[in-house]
Amino acid sequence: LLWVGWFGFNAGSALGANGVAVNALVTTNTSAATAGLVWMLLSWLDGRPSTLGIATGMVVGLAAVTPACGFVTPLAAMVIGAVAAPLAYYAMRFRERRKLDESLDVWACHGMGSTWGTIATGLFATVAVNADGANGLFFGNPAQLGIQILAVIVTIVFSFGMTYVLAKALHVSIGLRVSPIEEDVGLDISSHGERSY
């Protein structure tokens, strides 16, 4: 369901039924499928693959190709998905080893995947796909890679800064943490009186 919905905002961003929209749809699908396959292979090396792991890999591929889908070829989308999967996979392992509290692995999956995808746009973008875009490094425009890296840095700084300000405001006003008992029981039961699954 998530994968199909992703087609809507990636291909729909072309604002028309045109070649860019079709390319965005194909690259979205290609990156997700490739990342899911690579994730499966990585998890096979670590033990055995799971459907949850493969689905996570697919989401990583979706997140990674989103910045690039209207500007890169399907072959580049395969590379984007193939690189995004191990980046996110090992970022999750890093978080697990460090025992960091990040229950949805958003940093590993969406953060690492989309950071790579934004940088990869600066490598693989081509005006052959989208005449309104720009060529990337591999098509003779190294400046685009610099622009993409700058965009990543600005986004990280802005997001961290705003999150810090909002977290401090919440901490001062209503608090950020629930009690250890509520956390152990689960917020579905302690806050809502319902079990989710």
XYZ file of N, CA and C in Angstrom:
591
model
N 0.828 -1.186 0.000
C 0.000 0.000 0.000
C 0.874 1.253 0.000
N 1.907 1.248 0.850
C 2.815 2.391 0.906
C 3.527 2.580 -0.426
N 3.977 1.469 -0.997
C 4.690 1.517 -2.274
C 3.807 2.126 -3.361
N 2.580 1.686 -3.462
C 1.657 2.222 -4.474
C 1.386 3.699 -4.224
N 1.223 4.080 -2.966
C 1.024 5.490 -2.648
C 2.219 6.340 -3.027
N 3.408 5.750 -2.934
C 4.629 6.482 -3.285
C 4.617 6.883 -4.758
N 4.018 6.051 -5.595
C 3.901 6.411 -7.017
C 3.163 7.733 -7.172
N 2.151 7.933 -6.345
C 1.332 9.136 -6.447
C 2.121 10.402 -6.248
N 2.941 10.460 -5.190
C 3.651 11.724 -5.011
C 4.946 11.809 -5.793
N 5.570 10.683 -6.156
C 6.758 10.796 -7.002
C 6.377 11.109 -8.445
N 5.519 10.298 -9.027
C 5.107 10.554 -10.412
C 4.181 11.759 -10.491
N 3.353 11.946 -9.476
C 2.428 13.077 -9.465
C 3.114 14.421 -9.381
N 4.358 14.440 -8.926
C 5.098 15.701 -8.840
C 5.397 16.294 -10.206
N 5.265 15.505 -11.256
C 5.458 16.027 -12.613
C 4.289 16.915 -13.033
N 3.193 16.848 -12.285
C 1.994 17.663 -12.548
C 1.425 17.459 -13.944
N 1.519 16.241 -14.434
C 0.940 15.931 -15.733
C 1.239 14.497 -16.115
N 0.513 13.991 -17.100
C 0.765 12.654 -17.631
C 1.760 12.807 -18.769
N 3.039 12.780 -18.428
C 4.078 13.024 -19.424
C 5.255 12.085 -19.187
N 6.294 12.259 -19.967
C 7.464 11.397 -19.873
C 8.163 11.462 -18.530
N 8.204 12.631 -17.922
C 8.843 12.767 -16.610
C 8.061 11.969 -15.567
N 6.743 12.013 -15.640
C 5.909 11.255 -14.697
C 6.129 9.755 -14.867
N 6.177 9.298 -16.107
C 6.407 7.875 -16.367
C 7.784 7.467 -15.858
N 8.785 8.288 -16.135
C 10.136 7.991 -15.655
C 10.171 7.946 -14.131
N 9.499 8.880 -13.483
C 9.466 8.897 -12.020
C 8.819 7.627 -11.481
N 7.762 7.174 -12.130
C 7.092 5.947 -11.710
C 8.021 4.744 -11.869
N 8.684 4.650 -13.014
C 9.573 3.511 -13.278
C 10.780 3.525 -12.342
N 11.387 4.689 -12.153
C 12.557 4.752 -11.271
C 12.172 4.484 -9.818
N 10.993 4.912 -9.416
C 10.514 4.631 -8.058
C 10.391 3.130 -7.847
N 9.760 2.461 -8.778
C 9.569 1.021 -8.689
C 10.907 0.287 -8.727
N 11.789 0.712 -9.620
C 13.077 0.050 -9.806
C 13.951 0.161 -8.563
N 14.034 1.344 -7.994
C 14.855 1.537 -6.796
C 14.318 0.728 -5.622
N 13.010 0.730 -5.435
C 12.410 -0.020 -4.325
C 12.662 -1.516 -4.477
N 12.467 -2.034 -5.683
C 12.679 -3.463 -5.916
C 14.142 -3.842 -5.711
N 15.046 -3.010 -6.205
C 16.475 -3.291 -6.055
C 16.887 -3.249 -4.591
N 16.449 -2.232 -3.867
C 16.807 -2.114 -2.450
C 16.240 -3.282 -1.645
N 15.021 -3.706 -1.953
C 14.441 -4.857 -1.269
C 15.247 -6.121 -1.511
N 15.694 -6.314 -2.747
C 16.505 -7.483 -3.090
C 17.859 -7.442 -2.381
N 18.518 -6.290 -2.412
C 19.816 -6.164 -1.743
C 19.658 -6.363 -0.235
N 18.593 -5.806 0.346
C 18.345 -5.988 1.785
C 18.185 -7.473 2.105
N 17.465 -8.193 1.244
C 17.277 -9.624 1.449
C 18.622 -10.348 1.433
N 19.484 -9.998 0.479
C 20.798 -10.633 0.403
C 21.641 -10.324 1.638
N 21.599 -9.083 2.098
C 22.344 -8.710 3.304
C 21.838 -9.472 4.528
N 20.528 -9.577 4.659
C 19.979 -10.288 5.817
C 20.243 -11.786 5.707
N 20.364 -12.295 4.494
C 20.715 -13.696 4.312
C 22.136 -13.952 4.819
N 23.025 -12.997 4.581
C 24.390 -13.126 5.079
C 24.442 -13.082 6.600
N 23.502 -12.374 7.211
C 23.444 -12.257 8.673
C 22.613 -13.352 9.335
N 22.012 -14.197 8.595
C 21.157 -15.230 9.180
C 20.156 -15.714 8.164
N 18.969 -15.115 8.178
C 17.997 -15.433 7.142
C 17.096 -14.229 6.923
N 16.651 -14.068 5.698
C 15.819 -12.896 5.393
C 14.424 -13.026 5.989
N 13.823 -11.882 6.227
C 12.445 -11.855 6.712
C 11.626 -10.957 5.795
N 10.335 -11.174 5.790
C 9.484 -10.312 4.965
C 9.508 -8.880 5.482
N 9.589 -8.706 6.799
C 9.683 -7.357 7.354
C 10.966 -6.671 6.896
N 12.071 -7.411 6.888
C 13.334 -6.855 6.428
C 13.288 -6.464 4.965
N 12.723 -7.328 4.138
C 12.620 -7.026 2.707
C 11.737 -5.801 2.499
N 10.628 -5.726 3.225
C 9.751 -4.551 3.118
C 10.474 -3.289 3.578
N 11.284 -3.405 4.623
C 12.069 -2.258 5.080
C 13.039 -1.824 3.995
N 13.688 -2.780 3.354
C 14.582 -2.460 2.241
C 13.859 -1.742 1.121
N 12.652 -2.165 0.834
C 11.866 -1.502 -0.211
C 11.550 -0.057 0.171
N 11.200 0.168 1.427
C 10.925 1.538 1.882
C 12.190 2.391 1.777
N 13.327 1.801 2.097
C 14.599 2.514 1.952
C 14.810 2.909 0.493
N 14.534 1.998 -0.425
C 14.659 2.312 -1.850
C 13.715 3.413 -2.281
N 12.508 3.411 -1.728
C 11.545 4.475 -2.031
C 12.041 5.821 -1.519
N 12.532 5.833 -0.280
C 13.031 7.087 0.296
C 14.243 7.598 -0.474
N 15.110 6.679 -0.883
C 16.340 7.079 -1.569
C 16.072 7.656 -2.952
N 15.124 7.103 -3.673
C 14.907 7.557 -5.047
C 14.021 8.797 -5.129
N 13.333 9.131 -4.065
C 12.399 10.257 -4.117
C 13.038 11.556 -4.597
N 14.211 11.962 -4.109
C 14.782 13.212 -4.623
C 15.219 13.112 -6.083
N 15.473 11.896 -6.546
C 16.080 11.701 -7.859
C 15.117 11.247 -8.943
N 13.938 10.768 -8.580
C 13.090 10.015 -9.515
C 12.746 10.747 -10.805
N 12.640 12.047 -10.775
C 12.299 12.795 -11.982
C 13.498 13.277 -12.764
N 14.701 12.829 -12.366
C 15.914 13.361 -12.983
C 16.923 12.302 -13.398
N 16.702 11.035 -13.015
C 17.675 9.981 -13.305
C 17.040 8.874 -14.141
N 17.886 8.042 -14.737
C 17.418 6.920 -15.544
C 17.075 5.731 -14.648
N 16.355 4.745 -15.178
C 16.078 3.541 -14.387
C 17.347 2.807 -13.944
N 18.379 2.793 -14.783
C 19.628 2.150 -14.385
C 20.250 2.867 -13.183
N 20.228 4.186 -13.199
C 20.727 4.950 -12.051
C 19.875 4.671 -10.815
N 18.575 4.487 -11.005
C 17.693 4.167 -9.875
C 18.067 2.827 -9.255
N 18.513 1.882 -10.093
C 18.980 0.599 -9.557
C 20.206 0.805 -8.673
N 21.124 1.637 -9.131
C 22.328 1.916 -8.345
C 21.946 2.618 -7.043
N 21.034 3.576 -7.135
C 20.590 4.302 -5.938
C 19.999 3.332 -4.918
N 19.122 2.446 -5.359
C 18.531 1.457 -4.453
C 19.552 0.471 -3.918
N 20.487 0.040 -4.788
C 21.495 -0.939 -4.382
C 22.464 -0.369 -3.354
N 22.743 0.918 -3.412
C 23.634 1.554 -2.433
C 22.860 1.932 -1.169
N 21.620 2.357 -1.326
C 20.814 2.781 -0.171
C 20.578 1.635 0.804
N 20.343 0.438 0.286
C 20.035 -0.697 1.163
C 21.155 -0.990 2.160
N 22.409 -1.164 1.727
C 23.446 -1.416 2.736
C 23.710 -0.221 3.653
N 23.569 0.999 3.133
C 23.731 2.171 4.000
C 22.741 2.115 5.162
N 21.483 1.886 4.850
C 20.450 1.841 5.886
C 20.568 0.582 6.742
N 20.861 -0.537 6.110
C 20.981 -1.810 6.834
C 22.046 -1.713 7.921
N 23.212 -1.207 7.554
C 24.295 -1.115 8.533
C 24.114 0.062 9.485
N 23.377 1.069 9.083
C 23.021 2.144 10.022
C 22.109 1.589 11.118
N 21.190 0.694 10.735
C 20.335 0.049 11.739
C 21.158 -0.816 12.685
N 22.116 -1.560 12.132
C 22.977 -2.398 12.973
C 23.797 -1.522 13.929
N 24.294 -0.406 13.433
C 25.051 0.535 14.264
C 24.191 1.023 15.426
N 22.944 1.409 15.119
C 22.039 1.886 16.164
C 21.761 0.786 17.186
N 21.571 -0.426 16.723
C 21.312 -1.545 17.635
C 22.506 -1.798 18.555
N 23.720 -1.764 17.990
C 24.920 -1.983 18.813
C 25.105 -0.884 19.851
N 24.730 0.328 19.497
C 24.858 1.467 20.413
C 23.709 1.538 21.415
N 22.689 0.686 21.223
C 21.508 0.653 22.091
C 20.820 2.016 22.164
N 20.687 2.656 21.006
C 20.008 3.946 20.921
C 18.513 3.722 20.771
N 17.717 4.546 21.410
C 16.258 4.427 21.385
C 15.715 5.130 20.148
N 15.382 4.352 19.141
C 14.826 4.899 17.900
C 13.943 3.809 17.311
N 12.754 3.691 17.825
C 11.928 2.510 17.593
C 11.536 2.280 16.140
N 11.419 3.293 15.345
C 10.978 3.103 13.960
C 12.123 3.107 12.953
N 13.337 3.277 13.402
C 14.512 3.341 12.525
C 14.358 4.368 11.412
N 13.762 5.481 11.741
C 13.562 6.549 10.753
C 14.901 7.127 10.316
N 15.815 7.309 11.263
C 17.126 7.856 10.911
C 17.832 6.937 9.920
N 17.844 5.641 10.204
C 18.545 4.700 9.335
C 17.868 4.571 7.979
N 16.567 4.389 7.981
C 15.858 4.117 6.723
C 15.608 5.376 5.901
N 14.871 6.300 6.455
C 14.531 7.511 5.702
C 15.687 8.505 5.684
N 16.368 8.657 6.809
C 17.459 9.625 6.886
C 18.630 9.257 6.003
N 19.158 8.056 6.184
C 20.310 7.631 5.387
C 19.921 7.427 3.925
N 18.747 6.832 3.704
C 18.306 6.603 2.326
C 18.122 7.889 1.549
N 17.415 8.840 2.126
C 17.149 10.085 1.393
C 18.388 10.967 1.293
N 19.285 10.884 2.276
C 20.546 11.627 2.170
C 21.351 11.108 0.988
N 21.453 9.788 0.894
C 22.146 9.202 -0.248
C 21.433 9.563 -1.555
N 20.122 9.486 -1.580
C 19.372 9.800 -2.798
C 19.559 11.235 -3.256
N 19.630 12.151 -2.303
C 19.844 13.560 -2.649
C 21.236 13.757 -3.230
N 22.235 13.127 -2.625
C 23.596 13.220 -3.157
C 23.684 12.522 -4.510
N 23.039 11.360 -4.633
C 23.067 10.612 -5.889
C 22.433 11.392 -7.034
N 21.481 12.248 -6.726
C 20.896 13.100 -7.767
C 21.983 13.968 -8.384
N 22.901 14.445 -7.581
C 24.018 15.238 -8.079
C 25.008 14.437 -8.897
N 24.943 13.124 -8.794
C 25.799 12.255 -9.601
C 25.130 11.839 -10.901
N 23.874 11.397 -10.817
C 23.217 10.713 -11.925
C 22.207 11.541 -12.721
N 21.868 12.743 -12.279
C 20.847 13.534 -12.980
C 21.274 13.800 -14.421
N 20.292 13.780 -15.306
C 20.573 14.046 -16.713
C 19.404 14.785 -17.353
N 19.737 15.754 -18.190
C 18.688 16.496 -18.890
C 18.022 15.632 -19.954
N 18.591 14.467 -20.252
C 17.934 13.539 -21.174
C 16.638 13.012 -20.564
N 16.571 12.953 -19.241
C 15.361 12.521 -18.541
C 14.424 13.696 -18.333
N 14.978 14.811 -17.893
C 14.160 15.985 -17.576
C 14.890 17.235 -18.058
N 14.402 17.801 -19.140
C 15.044 18.984 -19.732
C 15.012 20.184 -18.796
N 14.094 20.188 -17.839
C 14.014 21.296 -16.886
C 14.983 21.132 -15.719
N 15.672 20.009 -15.660
C 16.626 19.762 -14.587
C 18.022 20.184 -14.995
N 18.999 19.520 -14.423
C 20.400 19.794 -14.736
C 21.149 18.472 -14.779
N 22.245 18.452 -15.498
C 23.096 17.272 -15.499
C 23.833 17.169 -14.178
N 24.128 15.936 -13.789
C 24.923 15.694 -12.598
C 26.378 15.484 -12.955
N 27.164 15.091 -11.976
C 28.600 14.907 -12.148
C 28.933 13.961 -13.295
N 28.243 12.839 -13.379
C 28.556 11.849 -14.404
C 28.143 12.286 -15.808
N 27.463 13.402 -15.901
C 27.069 13.948 -17.200
C 27.684 15.329 -17.419
N 28.817 15.573 -16.749
C 29.608 16.760 -17.029
C 29.334 17.996 -16.199
N 28.582 17.876 -15.107
C 28.259 19.051 -14.299
C 28.595 18.790 -12.825
N 29.871 18.917 -12.450
C 30.240 18.664 -11.054
C 29.615 19.652 -10.075
N 29.228 20.828 -10.546
C 28.617 21.819 -9.651
C 27.314 21.299 -9.051
N 26.583 20.471 -9.801
C 25.315 19.949 -9.285
C 25.531 19.073 -8.059
N 26.626 18.326 -8.047
C 26.932 17.509 -6.872
C 27.155 18.404 -5.657
N 27.868 19.497 -5.844
C 28.078 20.445 -4.751
C 26.779 21.040 -4.253
N 25.879 21.363 -5.176
C 24.567 21.908 -4.801
C 23.791 20.888 -3.971
N 23.827 19.636 -4.387
C 23.097 18.586 -3.669
C 23.675 18.367 -2.267
N 24.997 18.376 -2.157
C 25.627 18.203 -0.842
C 25.286 19.378 0.063
N 25.315 20.582 -0.486
C 24.930 21.764 0.293
C 23.482 21.645 0.765
N 22.605 21.163 -0.113
C 21.197 20.983 0.263
C 21.063 19.999 1.420
N 21.845 18.931 1.399
C 21.818 17.952 2.494
C 22.260 18.608 3.797
N 23.350 19.359 3.747
C 23.871 20.011 4.954
C 22.864 21.009 5.518
N 22.303 21.845 4.651
C 21.321 22.842 5.099
C 20.101 22.150 5.707
N 19.642 21.091 5.079
C 18.480 20.357 5.582
C 18.754 19.747 6.952
N 19.926 19.155 7.128
C 20.277 18.553 8.418
C 20.361 19.621 9.502
N 21.034 20.729 9.203
C 21.182 21.798 10.196
C 19.818 22.382 10.563
N 18.991 22.667 9.557
C 17.661 23.227 9.816
C 16.807 22.249 10.622
N 16.785 20.990 10.204
C 15.959 19.987 10.884
C 16.410 19.778 12.320
N 17.717 19.687 12.530
C 18.222 19.514 13.891
C 17.884 20.730 14.745
N 18.110 21.909 14.198
C 17.829 23.136 14.952
C 16.372 23.258 15.346
N 15.469 23.041 14.402
C 14.040 23.143 14.697
C 13.588 22.046 15.664
N 14.102 20.836 15.474
C 13.751 19.747 16.381
C 14.224 20.055 17.797
N 15.414 20.593 17.924
C 15.955 20.948 19.238
C 15.081 22.000 19.919
N 14.712 23.043 19.174
C 13.873 24.111 19.739
C 12.519 23.554 20.176
N 11.887 22.761 19.317
C 10.580 22.188 19.652
C 10.672 21.211 20.824
N 11.726 20.398 20.846
C 11.892 19.445 21.946
C 12.097 20.173 23.271
N 12.874 21.239 23.255
C 13.079 22.021 24.483
C 11.765 22.648 24.950
N 10.990 23.183 24.006
C 9.701 23.784 24.365
C 8.764 22.738 24.961
N 8.720 21.559 24.377
C 7.887 20.482 24.917
C 8.388 20.029 26.285
N 9.690 19.925 26.429
C 10.270 19.492 27.706
C 9.907 20.465 28.831
N 9.959 21.741 28.534
C 9.641 22.762 29.535
C 8.144 22.792 29.835
N 7.315 22.577 28.818
C 5.869 22.706 29.007
C 5.221 21.415 29.516
N 5.169 20.377 28.702
C 4.446 19.163 29.100
C 5.359 17.963 29.327
N 6.630 18.098 29.013
C 7.570 16.994 29.194
C 7.665 16.124 27.959
N 8.808 15.481 27.815
C 9.055 14.642 26.643
C 8.917 13.152 26.920
N 9.051 12.748 28.152
C 9.072 11.328 28.464
C 7.838 10.916 29.253
N 7.441 9.692 29.039
C 6.414 9.086 29.881
C 7.137 8.347 31.002
N 6.385 7.883 31.973
C 7.010 7.151 33.080
C 7.528 5.802 32.566
N 8.518 5.236 33.259
C 9.036 3.926 32.844
C 7.959 2.843 32.814
N 7.002 2.910 33.732
C 5.924 1.915 33.753
C 5.071 2.042 32.494
N 4.706 3.284 32.133
C 3.910 3.495 30.917
C 4.670 3.021 29.680
N 5.963 3.241 29.669
C 6.774 2.813 28.534
C 6.828 1.295 28.448
N 6.968 0.616 29.598
C 7.010 -0.846 29.616
C 5.682 -1.452 29.189
N 4.585 -0.900 29.687
C 3.255 -1.405 29.337
C 2.952 -1.120 27.873
N 3.398 0.014 27.400
C 3.116 0.447 26.029
C 2.130 1.591 26.032
N 2.378 2.564 25.185
C 1.539 3.761 25.173
C 0.137 3.500 24.636
N -0.026 2.464 23.812
C -1.377 2.158 23.335
C -2.303 1.859 24.507
N -1.804 1.091 25.464
C -2.630 0.738 26.622
C -2.642 1.869 27.644
N -1.459 2.401 27.993
C -1.401 3.396 29.069
C -2.034 4.730 28.685
N -1.959 5.124 27.440
C -2.518 6.426 27.027
C -3.906 6.319 26.410
N -4.169 5.205 25.741
C -5.423 5.100 24.994
C -6.346 3.992 25.491
N -5.812 3.116 26.337
C -6.634 2.032 26.856
C -6.970 0.980 25.817
N -6.164 0.897 24.758
C -6.411 -0.083 23.696
C -5.113 -0.776 23.317
N -5.238 -1.991 22.851
C -4.092 -2.746 22.348
C -4.131 -2.657 20.822
N -2.988 -2.278 20.227
C -2.993 -2.085 18.772
C -2.913 -3.404 18.022
N -2.177 -4.359 18.522
C -2.055 -5.664 17.872
C -1.534 -6.682 18.846
